[in-house]
Amino acid sequence: MSIRGRIISMVLLLEVILMVTAAVLFFHEHGERDQETLFYIGNSLTNQFERNARETDQRYSSRVAGFVKSNPVVIDAFVQKDFKRLSGLLKRKIETLQQEDDYFYCVTFVLNDGTIFYHSKTPRRIGKSVAEIPFARESLKAQKPLGGL
């Protein structure tokens, strides 16, 4: 092979090496940017979901708590374990909450032992225990009210 052929071969080889190196660097940088973008999107979505959950929790927990506090007959019906009376007292308010927000699900009253006394959406849950659910168990143990999603 002549010197000219060797020089051309070396130049082509260097060109291929440079193209491969550029491609590897490009894909590496592109992969890092994808990871950064995914991380940013994930954080943004998490923050948005948490903010919406807090707002919803505060809105409905305070509204239901306000309704119950301003209606001592509801408290009395619950204390006396008068299911029929409690259901009648809560029916119109629950309908109002459902009309105002399609995402409103239910109101549940739970006894001290963790037994569901009243469930506005799924009556078959009445009599079942929530004590096996970790956050409910902690609330029962601490004897603190629990409201939310």
C-alpha positions as a Python dict, from the first residue, in 0.01 Angstrom:
ca = {
    (1, 'M'): (0, 0, 0),
    (2, 'S'): (128, 342, -87),
    (3, 'I'): (183, 627, 155),
    (4, 'R'): (-115, 807, 6),
    (5, 'G'): (-335, 501, 70),
    (6, 'R'): (-209, 472, 427),
    (7, 'I'): (-279, 842, 494),
    (8, 'I'): (-630, 810, 351),
    (9, 'S'): (-689, 496, 564),
    (10, 'M'): (-565, 673, 878),
    (11, 'V'): (-781, 979, 808),
    (12, 'L'): (-1087, 758, 753),
    (13, 'L'): (-1008, 561, 1069),
    (14, 'L'): (-974, 884, 1270),
    (15, 'E'): (-1300, 1010, 1119),
    (16, 'V'): (-1480, 692, 1224),
    (17, 'I'): (-1330, 713, 1575),
    (18, 'L'): (-1438, 1078, 1605),
    (19, 'M'): (-1792, 997, 1483),
    (20, 'V'): (-1825, 706, 1726),
    (21, 'T'): (-1693, 923, 2011),
    (22, 'A'): (-1935, 1204, 1920),
    (23, 'A'): (-2226, 957, 1906),
    (24, 'V'): (-2137, 808, 2246),
    (25, 'L'): (-2110, 1154, 2402),
    (26, 'F'): (-2437, 1262, 2240),
    (27, 'F'): (-2629, 959, 2372),
    (28, 'H'): (-2472, 992, 2715),
    (29, 'E'): (-2568, 1360, 2740),
    (30, 'H'): (-2915, 1288, 2600),
    (31, 'G'): (-2965, 1013, 2861),
    (32, 'E'): (-2867, 1245, 3145),
    (33, 'R'): (-3107, 1512, 3022),
    (34, 'D'): (-3386, 1254, 3001),
    (35, 'Q'): (-3319, 1152, 3362),
    (36, 'E'): (-3318, 1514, 3476),
    (37, 'T'): (-3642, 1582, 3288),
    (38, 'L'): (-3810, 1273, 3434),
    (39, 'F'): (-3694, 1369, 3783),
    (40, 'Y'): (-3829, 1723, 3740),
    (41, 'I'): (-4164, 1601, 3602),
    (42, 'G'): (-4194, 1342, 3880),
    (43, 'N'): (-4130, 1603, 4149),
    (44, 'S'): (-4374, 1846, 3990),
    (45, 'L'): (-4649, 1583, 3969),
    (46, 'T'): (-4586, 1468, 4326),
    (47, 'N'): (-4605, 1825, 4456),
    (48, 'Q'): (-4924, 1891, 4257),
    (49, 'F'): (-5093, 1573, 4382),
    (50, 'E'): (-4994, 1645, 4741),
    (51, 'R'): (-5117, 2004, 4719),
    (52, 'N'): (-5450, 1894, 4568),
    (53, 'A'): (-5490, 1624, 4832),
    (54, 'R'): (-5422, 1873, 5113),
    (55, 'E'): (-5665, 2127, 4968),
    (56, 'T'): (-5936, 1865, 4923),
    (57, 'D'): (-5876, 1722, 5268),
    (58, 'Q'): (-5890, 2065, 5431),
    (59, 'R'): (-6197, 2171, 5235),
    (60, 'Y'): (-6412, 1869, 5309),
    (61, 'S'): (-6281, 1783, 5652),
    (62, 'S'): (-6350, 2135, 5774),
    (63, 'R'): (-6693, 2145, 5607),
    (64, 'V'): (-6801, 1811, 5748),
    (65, 'A'): (-6653, 1893, 6090),
    (66, 'G'): (-6832, 2228, 6084),
    (67, 'F'): (-7158, 2062, 5992),
    (68, 'V'): (-7127, 1805, 6270),
    (69, 'K'): (-7022, 2067, 6529),
    (70, 'S'): (-7307, 2297, 6433),
    (71, 'N'): (-7557, 2011, 6448),
    (72, 'P'): (-7548, 1860, 6796),
    (73, 'V'): (-7828, 1623, 6696),
    (74, 'V'): (-7580, 1447, 6464),
    (75, 'I'): (-7338, 1402, 6753),
    (76, 'D'): (-7622, 1283, 6973),
    (77, 'A'): (-7736, 1027, 6712),
    (78, 'F'): (-7381, 897, 6679),
    (79, 'V'): (-7327, 878, 7057),
    (80, 'Q'): (-7657, 690, 7095),
    (81, 'K'): (-7564, 469, 6797),
    (82, 'D'): (-7892, 554, 6628),
    (83, 'F'): (-7804, 461, 6270),
    (84, 'K'): (-8141, 547, 6118),
    (85, 'R'): (-8148, 893, 6274),
    (86, 'L'): (-7783, 963, 6181),
    (87, 'S'): (-7849, 857, 5821),
    (88, 'G'): (-8148, 1087, 5795),
    (89, 'L'): (-7959, 1382, 5942),
    (90, 'L'): (-7661, 1341, 5708),
    (91, 'K'): (-7844, 1254, 5385),
    (92, 'R'): (-7905, 1607, 5253),
    (93, 'K'): (-7557, 1735, 5346),
    (94, 'I'): (-7387, 1441, 5175),
    (95, 'E'): (-7597, 1497, 4862),
    (96, 'T'): (-7490, 1863, 4864),
    (97, 'L'): (-7122, 1768, 4895),
    (98, 'Q'): (-7156, 1519, 4607),
    (99, 'Q'): (-7323, 1778, 4383),
    (100, 'E'): (-7054, 2035, 4456),
    (101, 'D'): (-6766, 1804, 4371),
    (102, 'D'): (-6768, 1490, 4155),
    (103, 'Y'): (-6465, 1361, 4346),
    (104, 'F'): (-6632, 1362, 4687),
    (105, 'Y'): (-6667, 1000, 4793),
    (106, 'C'): (-6817, 941, 5135),
    (107, 'V'): (-6849, 1018, 5504),
    (108, 'T'): (-6762, 743, 5752),
    (109, 'F'): (-6820, 730, 6126),
    (110, 'V'): (-6595, 485, 6314),
    (111, 'L'): (-6645, 366, 6673),
    (112, 'N'): (-6364, 363, 6931),
    (113, 'D'): (-6285, -2, 6861),
    (114, 'G'): (-6238, 62, 6487),
    (115, 'T'): (-6575, -71, 6376),
    (116, 'I'): (-6742, 126, 6098),
    (117, 'F'): (-7075, 254, 6230),
    (118, 'Y'): (-7182, 463, 5931),
    (119, 'H'): (-7059, 467, 5571),
    (120, 'S'): (-7249, 694, 5333),
    (121, 'K'): (-7136, 528, 5011),
    (122, 'T'): (-7105, 155, 5078),
    (123, 'P'): (-7340, 26, 5351),
    (124, 'R'): (-7188, -325, 5335),
    (125, 'R'): (-6878, -182, 5506),
    (126, 'I'): (-7081, -109, 5819),
    (127, 'G'): (-6974, -341, 6098),
    (128, 'K'): (-6631, -408, 5949),
    (129, 'S'): (-6314, -296, 6121),
    (130, 'V'): (-6061, -42, 5999),
    (131, 'A'): (-5814, -132, 6273),
    (132, 'E'): (-5590, -325, 6032),
    (133, 'I'): (-5525, -11, 5822),
    (134, 'P'): (-5201, 143, 5956),
    (135, 'F'): (-5303, 511, 5960),
    (136, 'A'): (-5645, 426, 6106),
    (137, 'R'): (-5486, 204, 6371),
    (138, 'E'): (-5254, 492, 6472),
    (139, 'S'): (-5550, 730, 6492),
    (140, 'L'): (-5746, 486, 6708),
    (141, 'K'): (-5446, 425, 6933),
    (142, 'A'): (-5384, 800, 6978),
    (143, 'Q'): (-5762, 863, 7007),
    (144, 'K'): (-5739, 1147, 6757),
    (145, 'P'): (-5994, 1217, 6487),
    (146, 'L'): (-5895, 1124, 6134),
    (147, 'G'): (-6025, 1290, 5822),
    (148, 'G'): (-5918, 1293, 5463),
    (149, 'L'): (-5884, 1086, 5154),
}
